[in-house]
Structures are given as C-alpha cells and as structure tokens.
Coordinates of C-alpha atoms and ligand atoms in Angstrom, one line a residue:
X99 CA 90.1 76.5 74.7
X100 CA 93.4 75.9 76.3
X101 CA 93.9 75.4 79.8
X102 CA 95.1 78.7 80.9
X103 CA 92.4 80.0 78.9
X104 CA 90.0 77.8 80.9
X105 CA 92.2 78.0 84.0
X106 CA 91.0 82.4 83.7
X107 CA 87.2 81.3 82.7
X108 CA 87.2 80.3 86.0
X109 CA 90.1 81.3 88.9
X110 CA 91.2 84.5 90.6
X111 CA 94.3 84.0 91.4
X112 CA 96.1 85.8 94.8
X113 CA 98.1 88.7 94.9
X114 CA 97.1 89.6 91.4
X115 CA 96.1 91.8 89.2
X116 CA 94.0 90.3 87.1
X117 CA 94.0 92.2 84.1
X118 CA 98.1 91.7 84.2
X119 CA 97.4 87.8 83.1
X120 CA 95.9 88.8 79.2
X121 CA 99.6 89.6 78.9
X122 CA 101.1 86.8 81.0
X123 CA 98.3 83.9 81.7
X124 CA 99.0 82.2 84.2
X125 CA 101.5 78.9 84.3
X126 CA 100.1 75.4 84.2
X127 CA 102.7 73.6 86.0
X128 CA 102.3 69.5 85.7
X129 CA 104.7 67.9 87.6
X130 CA 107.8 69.0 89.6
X131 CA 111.2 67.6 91.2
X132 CA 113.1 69.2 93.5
X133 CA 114.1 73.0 92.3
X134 CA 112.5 72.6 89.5
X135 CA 108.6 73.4 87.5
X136 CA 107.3 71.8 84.6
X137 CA 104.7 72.6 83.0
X138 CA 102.1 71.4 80.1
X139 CA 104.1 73.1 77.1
X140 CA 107.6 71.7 78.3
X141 CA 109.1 74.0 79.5
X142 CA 110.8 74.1 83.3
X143 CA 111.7 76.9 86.0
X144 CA 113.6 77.2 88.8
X145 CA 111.6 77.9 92.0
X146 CA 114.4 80.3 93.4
X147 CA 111.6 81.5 96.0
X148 CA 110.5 78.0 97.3
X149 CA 106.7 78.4 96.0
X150 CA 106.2 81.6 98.6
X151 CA 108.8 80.3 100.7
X152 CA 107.5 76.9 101.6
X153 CA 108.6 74.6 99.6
X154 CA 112.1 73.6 102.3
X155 CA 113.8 70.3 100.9
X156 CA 112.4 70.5 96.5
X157 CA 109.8 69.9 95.3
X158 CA 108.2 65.8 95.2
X159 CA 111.0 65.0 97.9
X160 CA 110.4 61.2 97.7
X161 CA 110.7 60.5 101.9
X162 CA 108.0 63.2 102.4
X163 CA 106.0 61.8 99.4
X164 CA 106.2 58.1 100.8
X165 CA 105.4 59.9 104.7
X166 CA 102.3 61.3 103.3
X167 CA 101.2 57.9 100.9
X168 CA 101.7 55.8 104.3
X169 CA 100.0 58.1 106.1
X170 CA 96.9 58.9 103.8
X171 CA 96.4 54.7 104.3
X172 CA 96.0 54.8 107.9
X173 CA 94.1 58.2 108.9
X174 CA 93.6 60.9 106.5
X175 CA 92.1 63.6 109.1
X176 CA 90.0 63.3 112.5
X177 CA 88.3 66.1 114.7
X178 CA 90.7 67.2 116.9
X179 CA 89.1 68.7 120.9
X180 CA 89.2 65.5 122.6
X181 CA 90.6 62.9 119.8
X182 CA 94.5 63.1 118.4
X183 CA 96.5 60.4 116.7
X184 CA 100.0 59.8 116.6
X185 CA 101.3 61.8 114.3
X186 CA 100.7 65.0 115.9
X187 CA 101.9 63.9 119.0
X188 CA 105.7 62.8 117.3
X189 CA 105.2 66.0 115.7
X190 CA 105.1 68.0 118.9
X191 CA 107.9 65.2 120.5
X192 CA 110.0 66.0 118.1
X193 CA 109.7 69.9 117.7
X194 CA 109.6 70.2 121.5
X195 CA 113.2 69.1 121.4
X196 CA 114.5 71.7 119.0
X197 CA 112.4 74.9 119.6
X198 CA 113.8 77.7 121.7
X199 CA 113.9 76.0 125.7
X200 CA 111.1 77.6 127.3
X201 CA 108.4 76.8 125.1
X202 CA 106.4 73.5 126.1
X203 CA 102.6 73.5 124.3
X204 CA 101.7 73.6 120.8
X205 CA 98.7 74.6 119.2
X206 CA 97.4 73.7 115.5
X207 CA 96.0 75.7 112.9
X208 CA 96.0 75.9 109.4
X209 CA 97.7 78.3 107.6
X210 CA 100.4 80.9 108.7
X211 CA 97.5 84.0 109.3
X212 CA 95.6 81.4 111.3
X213 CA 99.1 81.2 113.5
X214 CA 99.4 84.8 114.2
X215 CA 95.5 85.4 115.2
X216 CA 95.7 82.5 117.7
X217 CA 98.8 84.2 118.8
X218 CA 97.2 87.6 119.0
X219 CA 94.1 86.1 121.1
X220 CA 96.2 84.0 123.3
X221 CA 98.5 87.0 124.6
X222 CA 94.9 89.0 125.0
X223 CA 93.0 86.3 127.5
X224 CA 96.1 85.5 128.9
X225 CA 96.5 89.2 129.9
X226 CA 92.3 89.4 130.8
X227 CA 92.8 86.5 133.2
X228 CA 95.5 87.3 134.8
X229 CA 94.3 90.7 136.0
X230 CA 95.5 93.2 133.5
X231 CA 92.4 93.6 131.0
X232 CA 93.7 97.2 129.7
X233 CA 96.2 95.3 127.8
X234 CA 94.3 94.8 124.8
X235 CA 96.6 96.1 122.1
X236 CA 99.7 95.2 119.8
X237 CA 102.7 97.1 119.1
X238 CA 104.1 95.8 115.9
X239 CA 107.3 97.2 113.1
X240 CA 106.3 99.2 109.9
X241 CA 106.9 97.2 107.2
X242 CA 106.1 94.0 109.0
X243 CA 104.3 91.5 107.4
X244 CA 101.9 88.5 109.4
X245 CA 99.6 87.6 106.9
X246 CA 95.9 88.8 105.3
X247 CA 93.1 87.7 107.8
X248 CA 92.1 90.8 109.1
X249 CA 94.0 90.7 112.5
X250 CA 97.3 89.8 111.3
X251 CA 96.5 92.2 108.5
X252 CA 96.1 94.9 111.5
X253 CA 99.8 94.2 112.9
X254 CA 101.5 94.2 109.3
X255 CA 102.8 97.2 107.9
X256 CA 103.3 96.9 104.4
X257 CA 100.8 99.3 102.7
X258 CA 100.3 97.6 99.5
X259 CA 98.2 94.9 100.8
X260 CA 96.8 97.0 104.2
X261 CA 96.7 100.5 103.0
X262 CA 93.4 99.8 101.7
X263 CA 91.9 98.3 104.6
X264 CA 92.9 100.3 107.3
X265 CA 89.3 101.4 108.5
X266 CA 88.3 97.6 109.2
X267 CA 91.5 97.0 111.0
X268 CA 93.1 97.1 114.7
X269 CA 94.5 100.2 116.7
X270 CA 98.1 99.3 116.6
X271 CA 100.5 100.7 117.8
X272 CA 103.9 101.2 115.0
X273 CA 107.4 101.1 115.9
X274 CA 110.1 102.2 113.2
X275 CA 111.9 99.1 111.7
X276 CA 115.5 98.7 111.7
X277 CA 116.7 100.1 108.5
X278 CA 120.0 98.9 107.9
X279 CA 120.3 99.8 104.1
X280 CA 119.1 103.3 105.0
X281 CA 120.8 103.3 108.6
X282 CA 119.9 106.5 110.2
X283 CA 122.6 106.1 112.8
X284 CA 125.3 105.3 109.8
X285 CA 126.0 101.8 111.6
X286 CA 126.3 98.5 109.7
X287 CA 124.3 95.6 110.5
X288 CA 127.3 93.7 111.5
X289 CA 129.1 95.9 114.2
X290 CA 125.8 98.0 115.5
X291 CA 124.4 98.2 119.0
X292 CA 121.1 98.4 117.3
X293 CA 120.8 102.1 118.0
X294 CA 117.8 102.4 115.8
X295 CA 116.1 100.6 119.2
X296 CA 114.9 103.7 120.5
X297 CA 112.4 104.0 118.6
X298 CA 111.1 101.2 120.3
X299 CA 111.8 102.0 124.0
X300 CA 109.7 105.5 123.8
X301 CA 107.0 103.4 122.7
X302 CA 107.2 100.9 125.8
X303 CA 107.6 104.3 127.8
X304 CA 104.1 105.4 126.4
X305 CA 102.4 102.7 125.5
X306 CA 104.0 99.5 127.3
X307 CA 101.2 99.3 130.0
X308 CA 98.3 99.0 127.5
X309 CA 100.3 97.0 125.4
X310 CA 99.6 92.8 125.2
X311 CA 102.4 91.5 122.6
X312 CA 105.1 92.6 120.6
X313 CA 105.0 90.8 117.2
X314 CA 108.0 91.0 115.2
X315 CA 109.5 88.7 112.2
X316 CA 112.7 87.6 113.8
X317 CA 115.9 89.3 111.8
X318 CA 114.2 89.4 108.3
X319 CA 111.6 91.3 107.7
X320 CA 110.6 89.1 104.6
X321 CA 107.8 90.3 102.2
X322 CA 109.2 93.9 103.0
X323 CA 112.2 93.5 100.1
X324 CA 114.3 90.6 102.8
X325 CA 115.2 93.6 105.0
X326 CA 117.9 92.1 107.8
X327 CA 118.7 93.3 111.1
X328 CA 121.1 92.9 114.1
X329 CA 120.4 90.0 116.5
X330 CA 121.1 92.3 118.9
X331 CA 117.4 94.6 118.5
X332 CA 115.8 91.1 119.4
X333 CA 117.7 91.2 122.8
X334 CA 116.6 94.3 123.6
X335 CA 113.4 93.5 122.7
X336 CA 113.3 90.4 124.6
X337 CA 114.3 92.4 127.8
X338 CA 111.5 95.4 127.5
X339 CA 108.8 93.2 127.1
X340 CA 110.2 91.5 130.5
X341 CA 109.9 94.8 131.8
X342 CA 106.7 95.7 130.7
X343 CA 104.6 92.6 131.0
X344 CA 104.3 92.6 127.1
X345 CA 104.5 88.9 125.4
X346 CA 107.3 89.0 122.7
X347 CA 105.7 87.0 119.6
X348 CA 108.0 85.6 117.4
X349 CA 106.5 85.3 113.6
X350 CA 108.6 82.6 112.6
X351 CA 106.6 81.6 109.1
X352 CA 108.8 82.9 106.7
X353 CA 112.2 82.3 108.4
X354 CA 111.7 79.8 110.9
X355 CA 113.4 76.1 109.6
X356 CA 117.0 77.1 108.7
X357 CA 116.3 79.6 106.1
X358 CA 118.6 82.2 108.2
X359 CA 121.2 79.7 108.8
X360 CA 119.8 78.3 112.0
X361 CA 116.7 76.1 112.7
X362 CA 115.1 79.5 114.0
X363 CA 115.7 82.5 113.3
X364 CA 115.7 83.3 117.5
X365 CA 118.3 81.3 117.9
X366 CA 121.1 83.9 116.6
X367 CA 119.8 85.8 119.2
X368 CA 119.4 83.0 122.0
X369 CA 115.9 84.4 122.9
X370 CA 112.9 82.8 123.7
X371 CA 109.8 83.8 122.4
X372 CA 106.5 83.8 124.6
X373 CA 104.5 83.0 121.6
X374 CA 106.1 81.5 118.3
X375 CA 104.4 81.0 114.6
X376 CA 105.4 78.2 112.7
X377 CA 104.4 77.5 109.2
X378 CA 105.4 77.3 105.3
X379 CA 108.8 75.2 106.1
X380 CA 106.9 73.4 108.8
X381 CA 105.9 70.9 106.4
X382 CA 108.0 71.2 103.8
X383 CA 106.0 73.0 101.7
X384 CA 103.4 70.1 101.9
X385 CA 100.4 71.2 103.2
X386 CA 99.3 74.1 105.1
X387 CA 99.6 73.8 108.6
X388 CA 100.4 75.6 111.4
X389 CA 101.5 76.1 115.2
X390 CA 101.6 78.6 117.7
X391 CA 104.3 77.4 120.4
X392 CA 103.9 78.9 123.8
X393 CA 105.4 78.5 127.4
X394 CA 103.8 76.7 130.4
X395 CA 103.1 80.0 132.1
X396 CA 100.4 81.2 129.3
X397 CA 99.0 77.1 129.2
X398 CA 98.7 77.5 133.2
X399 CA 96.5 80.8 132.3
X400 CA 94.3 79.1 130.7
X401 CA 93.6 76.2 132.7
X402 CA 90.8 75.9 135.1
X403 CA 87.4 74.5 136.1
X404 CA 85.1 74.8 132.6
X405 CA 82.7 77.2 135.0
X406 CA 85.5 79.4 135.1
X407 CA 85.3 80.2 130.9
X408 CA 89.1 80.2 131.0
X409 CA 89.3 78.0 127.8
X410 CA 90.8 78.9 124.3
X411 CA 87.1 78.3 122.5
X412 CA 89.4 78.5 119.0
X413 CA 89.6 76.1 116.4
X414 CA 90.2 75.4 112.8
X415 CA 88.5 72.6 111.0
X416 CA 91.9 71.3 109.7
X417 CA 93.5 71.9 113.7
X418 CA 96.3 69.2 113.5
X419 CA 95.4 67.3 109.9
X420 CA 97.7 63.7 110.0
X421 CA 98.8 64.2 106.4
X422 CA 100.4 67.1 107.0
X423 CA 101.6 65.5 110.5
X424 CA 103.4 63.6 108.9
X425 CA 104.7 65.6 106.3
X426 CA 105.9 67.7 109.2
X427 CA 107.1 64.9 110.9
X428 CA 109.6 63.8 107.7
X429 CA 111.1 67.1 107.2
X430 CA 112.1 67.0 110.8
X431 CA 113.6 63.2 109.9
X432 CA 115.3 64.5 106.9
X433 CA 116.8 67.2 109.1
X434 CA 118.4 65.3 111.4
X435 CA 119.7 62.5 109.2
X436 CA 120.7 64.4 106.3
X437 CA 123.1 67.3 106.2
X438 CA 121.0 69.4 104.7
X439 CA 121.3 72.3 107.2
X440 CA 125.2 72.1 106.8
X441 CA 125.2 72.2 103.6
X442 CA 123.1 75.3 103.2
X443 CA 125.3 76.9 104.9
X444 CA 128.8 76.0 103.3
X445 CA 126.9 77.2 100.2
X446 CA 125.5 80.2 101.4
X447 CA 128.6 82.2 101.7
X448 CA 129.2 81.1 98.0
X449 CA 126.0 82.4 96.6
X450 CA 126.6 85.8 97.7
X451 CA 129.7 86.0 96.6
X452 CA 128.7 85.3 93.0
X453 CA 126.2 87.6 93.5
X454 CA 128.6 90.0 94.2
X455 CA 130.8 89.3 91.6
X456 CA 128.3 89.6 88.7
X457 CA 126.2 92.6 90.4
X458 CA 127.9 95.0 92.8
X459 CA 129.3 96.9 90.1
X460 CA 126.4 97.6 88.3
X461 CA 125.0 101.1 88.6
X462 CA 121.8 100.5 89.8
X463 CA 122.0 98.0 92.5
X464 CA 121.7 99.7 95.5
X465 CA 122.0 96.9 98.0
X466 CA 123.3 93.1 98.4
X467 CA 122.0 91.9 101.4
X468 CA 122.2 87.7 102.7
X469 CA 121.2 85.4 105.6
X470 CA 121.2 81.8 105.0
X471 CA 120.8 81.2 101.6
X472 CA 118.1 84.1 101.4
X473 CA 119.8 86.9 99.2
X474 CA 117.8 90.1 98.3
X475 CA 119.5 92.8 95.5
X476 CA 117.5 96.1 95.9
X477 CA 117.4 97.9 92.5
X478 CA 117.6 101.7 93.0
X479 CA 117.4 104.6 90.6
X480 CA 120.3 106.3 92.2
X481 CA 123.2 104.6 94.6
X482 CA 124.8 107.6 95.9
X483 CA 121.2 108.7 97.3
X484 CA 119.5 105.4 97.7
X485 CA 116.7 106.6 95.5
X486 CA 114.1 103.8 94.6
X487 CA 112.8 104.1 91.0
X488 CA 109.4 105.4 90.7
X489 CA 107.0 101.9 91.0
X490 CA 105.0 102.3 88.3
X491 CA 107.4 101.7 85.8
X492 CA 107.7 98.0 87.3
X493 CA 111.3 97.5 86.4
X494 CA 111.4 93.8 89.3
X495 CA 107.9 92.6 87.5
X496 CA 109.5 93.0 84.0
X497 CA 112.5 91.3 84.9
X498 CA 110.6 88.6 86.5
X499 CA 108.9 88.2 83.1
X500 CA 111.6 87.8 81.7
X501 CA 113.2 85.7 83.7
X502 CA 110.5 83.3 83.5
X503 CA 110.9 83.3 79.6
X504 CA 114.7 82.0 80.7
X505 CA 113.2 79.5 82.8
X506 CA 113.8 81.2 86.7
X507 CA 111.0 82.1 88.5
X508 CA 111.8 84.6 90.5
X509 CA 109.0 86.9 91.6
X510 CA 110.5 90.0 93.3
X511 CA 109.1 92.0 96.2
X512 CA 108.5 95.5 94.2
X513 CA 112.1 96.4 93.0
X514 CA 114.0 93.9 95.0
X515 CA 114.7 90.7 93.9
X516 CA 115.1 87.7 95.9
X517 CA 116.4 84.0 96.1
X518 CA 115.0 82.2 98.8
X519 CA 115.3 78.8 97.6
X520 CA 114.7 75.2 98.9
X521 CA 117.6 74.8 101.1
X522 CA 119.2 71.7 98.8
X523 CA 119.9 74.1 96.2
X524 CA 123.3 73.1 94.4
X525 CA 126.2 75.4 93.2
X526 CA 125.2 74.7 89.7
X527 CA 121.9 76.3 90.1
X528 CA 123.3 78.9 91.7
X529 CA 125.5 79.7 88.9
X530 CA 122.7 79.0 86.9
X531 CA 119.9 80.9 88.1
X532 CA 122.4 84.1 88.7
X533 CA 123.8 84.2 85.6
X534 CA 120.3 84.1 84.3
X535 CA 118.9 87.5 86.9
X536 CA 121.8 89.0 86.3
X537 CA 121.1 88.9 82.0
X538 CA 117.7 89.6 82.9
X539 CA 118.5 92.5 85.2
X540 CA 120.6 94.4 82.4
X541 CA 118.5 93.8 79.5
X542 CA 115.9 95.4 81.7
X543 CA 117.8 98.3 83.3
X544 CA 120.3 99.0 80.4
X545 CA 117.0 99.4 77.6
X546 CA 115.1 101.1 80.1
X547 CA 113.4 104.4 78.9
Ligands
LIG1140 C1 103.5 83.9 104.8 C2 103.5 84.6 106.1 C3 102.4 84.7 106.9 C4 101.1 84.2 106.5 O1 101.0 82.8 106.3 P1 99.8 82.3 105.3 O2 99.9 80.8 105.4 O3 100.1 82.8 104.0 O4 98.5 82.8 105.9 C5 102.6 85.3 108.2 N1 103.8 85.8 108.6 C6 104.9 85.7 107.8 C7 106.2 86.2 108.3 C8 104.8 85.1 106.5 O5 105.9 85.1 105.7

C-alpha cells in the first residue's frame, strides 16, 4: 500500500469530498521551503494560497524555525488562568504597539473559529452587564465567512458550508454585502461613497437596538471569491454602531498581517475595532493560535468582585501555547527588521499587471480584482452579463487540477481563482505561477464542452 493509499485507509480530510480523492488522492508533502511543496514522488508546488492563507513569510522560514526550537527547550505549554510565561506577554507588548490605538487586552484561543465565538460572547455579557440584556443578536454581511464552529458558522453567509446547517444555527440578522463586481449603484470601488451602505442603515433602523455586534471581514470578504470593497463602508460602519450601542467586530483572520497592503486591514480605513480576530498570519502560519483584541471599556465590564459572576468563564486548553508565542513573537521580529511589508507592496502593483496583461482579454474572465498581493480572476460564462457558469461543471476545480499537474497549487474558491501568497513572493514566481494559471485556464476554458 502506498501512502496516500494508507493516508485514505485512515483520514477524512476537510472541505472535501471524499469520493473526489479516487481521482485525485490526496498529496503527501515531505518537506517544504519558503513558496514551495515537496512531496514523496519529487515533485514541488507553489503554495500561491499560503496553505489556507496562513503560511505569511514561506514555508520552514529558518528565524521562526530557530524561535520555536529555542522555545520548545524552555517551556513547551503551561495552564494558562492564573500562570503565563514570557512569551505571551512580548507577544501582547509587541502587538499592543501596532494594533489599531484603542485596543488594550488580548485574549488567547486557538484557532480562528475559537476567535470569533469569544468575540460573539464577549459583546453579549458585555451588553447583559451593562444593562442592555435585549441585545443578544448579530447582524452580519451575506457572503461573510467567520469560520465552522457553530456560532461563527451562524454569522457567515456563504451557503456552501452553512446552507445545510441552518436549523442548528443563530437568528442573525443579514445585511447585503458590497458588491463591487456587480455594483448595483454602477460605482467603482475606487471613487464610490459606498452607496450600497444603505442596506445597512435600515437594518440599524430596525434592528440596531436588539442588535450586540456587527461582524464584518474588513475590505475582503475572502472565502467569498476575494470580494473587495471601499474603506469608506467601514467608516460608516464604524459611526452607526457608535450610534446604536452595537460593538463593530473586526474579523481580521484572513486579512489581518499585511496581506491588504497594511498591517490590518482597518487601517485603510483608520477605524478601530471594538473587538478584533487575529489568526492564520498571527504566527506565521506556525501553529494555530488566536486572539480576540478588545478595548479597556469591554475589560472594565467584566471586572468585579467574583460574587458578582462578571468573569469570562471561557477557555481553550491551548489558551496562549509558548510555541506558538513565540512563533508569533518572530514574525513580528521579522516584520520590523526586514522589509518584507515594503516589498510586498512594490510587487503588488506588478502582479496585477501581469495578470492583466496575460488575462483581461480573454473572453471569459469576468473580473480582475487586487489588494496587497491578494489577486482574485472571477471566471464567468458571459462578460457583457456577468453570468457565472453553471457550478456543476467545476471549471476552477479542473483547472486547479491541472495546475497542480504543472506544479501551482492553487485551489480556487468555486470559479474564482486566487493568489494569496506568502508575502516574500518574488517576481519570478509571479511570472512563473501566472504563466502557468493562465495555460491552465485556456486549456480548460478553450476545450470546454
Ligand atoms: C479562516 C478564517 C476563520 C476561521 O479560522 P479557523 O482557524 O479556520 O477556525 C475565520 N474568519 C476568517 C475571515 C477566516 O478566513
């Protein structure tokens, strides 16, 4: 038996269809460096997507490597109510410096779901002890995506992993998203007012007093196809909550740590957050960790004599883990001594372009969208119309097939493909990985039936 024939005696693997691996079993991958997989038949792929949009500076970075082998020496994990260690405290030090001004305590957890419920549950008890009890629900974007435990299931919108579930989940309450591909109001992402925001302001009018957060991915809504909007709907957001009492929580998982160009995604907007979710990037793609960064006015909420039951009685057995301190700790070093950030940046304007060049003319890209070094191409059946192709044919999973044939792995959300790569990818493997979608994408589309 070879592996991957022992690896499917044994694992089911997430997000998957099972039955879709007699065709393509899954990938052993041994070792890796920087952009790139290898695995146990020699052959290597580019991680355009970062391993689900974690992995920040490649793959085996050596400083975070020798961070986590000197840490793993010293204190590999410890309970954390009542004991901490130093790691997590530089950690906290260090982000405290950098995350939007306003927003003072951090609390651990350990995975990006484990973020949002904390989140969730904070902005309820804050709300129940400080006299408003009716607000007990969340208003949220369709489309949106905040993970698979059941209550960040509840706030996400994207139907192929909720649809399903919908009645074992929350009463939420769903806001239009920004559309800017499809722009109702025919504005461009660029010059709008974000018009589409009113929407969102009869909800507030209706619902804003029962309401206890907003929780929004800051300008990309990621696992919906890397749909961008205007800076500009997170001001207005920012304000109505204000008004209405509502906490504004920023999901910062997927595009927090520079993947939009900036350290945080809130930043273009110079907001602050009441609640903010940290994860994926936060450790480099390490370990999984997470935070939820709040202000000093939902900490004072919580603070009083034990009699008074005011406490946050949640935890995670992995709340704070050294190792990935430390792992955390190093990307943050790396950040500030390297210019990694910079660089991203002189090169992001450069990828789209290529993009451009090789793609825009093709009859059945319908869109060419780019923050930071994320670019999404939506593949459409017809442009004038902005007709998506019927799903079940599965035109962005046969290309990914055969992109991985060519050695990219690219993994697209539906019919959109994505590159979200580590944020030290070079101009050579952005020629390289383009020239090999855009093959991919016409052998596909041109042969299709
Ligand atoms: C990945 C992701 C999550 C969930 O994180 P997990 O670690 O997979 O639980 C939540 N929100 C956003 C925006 C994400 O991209």
């Amino acid at each position: 038996m070879n592996l991957s024939e022992k690896d499917l005696q044994y694992i089911w693997h997430p997000c998957s269809q099972m039955k879709d691996y007699e065709e393509l079993p899954p990938i052993i991958i041994q070792h890796a460096k920087g952009m790139y997989l290898y695995d146990t038949q020699g052959n290597s792929y580019m991680d355009v997507v970062s391993s689900w949009w974690c992995n920040l500076l490649g793959h085996c970075n050596d400083r975070i490597n020798q961070a986590v082998k000197t840490q793993i020496d010293q204190l590999e994990h410890v309970i954390f109510a009542n004991f901490s260690h130093t790691p997590a405290i530089t950690l906290c030090e260090k982000l405290h410096k950098i995350v939007p001004t306003g927003l003072e305590k951090f609390f651990f957890s350990d995975n990006g779901s484990a973020a949002v419920e904390v989140a969730m549950k904070m902005s309820f008890q804050y709300h129940y002890q400080t006299g408003n009890p009716q607000k007990k629900r969340f208003m949220t974007l369709t489309d949106a995506y905040h993970g698979e435990t059941l209550g960040a299931l509840s706030v996400g919108g994207v139907d192929l992993y909720s649809e399903l579930y919908k009645p074992i989940l929350l009463d939420v309450i769903r806001i239009e998203a920004p559309d800017c591909y499809r722009c109702k109001y025919g504005k461009t992402r660029n010059t709008c007012h974000a018009e589409c925001f009113i929407e969102t302001e009869k909800s507030f009018a209706r619902f804003g007093n029962e309401t206890s957060a907003f929780i929004i991915e800051p300008l990309v809504q990621a696992a919906a196809g890397m749909k961008i909007y205007s800076p500009v709907y997170l001001q207005k957001l920012r304000t109505l909550c204000n008004e209405y009492n509502v906490h504004l929580i920023a999901d910062e998982i997927a595009v927090g740590y520079g993947r939009t160009g900036k350290m945080f995604a809130c930043n273009h907007a110079g907001i602050t957050p009441d609640l903010m979710c940290l994860s994926k990037g936060l450790t480099g793609g390490y370990m999984p960790t997470a935070l939820t960064v709040t202000t000093q006015k939902i900490y004072d909420a919580f603070y009083a004599d034990y009699q008074e039951g005011k406490a946050f009685m949640h935890s995670h057995t992995y709340c704070g883990n050294p190792l990935a301190c430390a792992a955390a700790i190093e990307v943050l070093n790396i950040l500030e001594e390297e210019p990694i950030l910079q660089t991203a940046n002189e090169n992001s304007a450069y990828f789209t372009n290529l993009i451009k060049h090789e793609l825009e003319n093709f009859s059945y890209i319908g869109d060419i969208r780019s923050i930071g070094l994320i670019n999404a191409i939506e593949l459409v059946k017809d442009r004038e119309r902005k007709t998506p192709f019927d799903a079940s044919y599965r035109y962005g999973y046969q290309i990914y097939k055969k992109a991985l044939q060519k050695g990219l792995l690219l993994r697209p959300l539906g019919d959109i493909l994505y590159f979200n790569p580590p944020l030290i990818m070079t101009r050579d493997d952005m020629k390289k990985a383009i020239k090999i979608c855009t093959s991919c994408i016409k052998e596909v589309l041109e042969t299709k039936t």
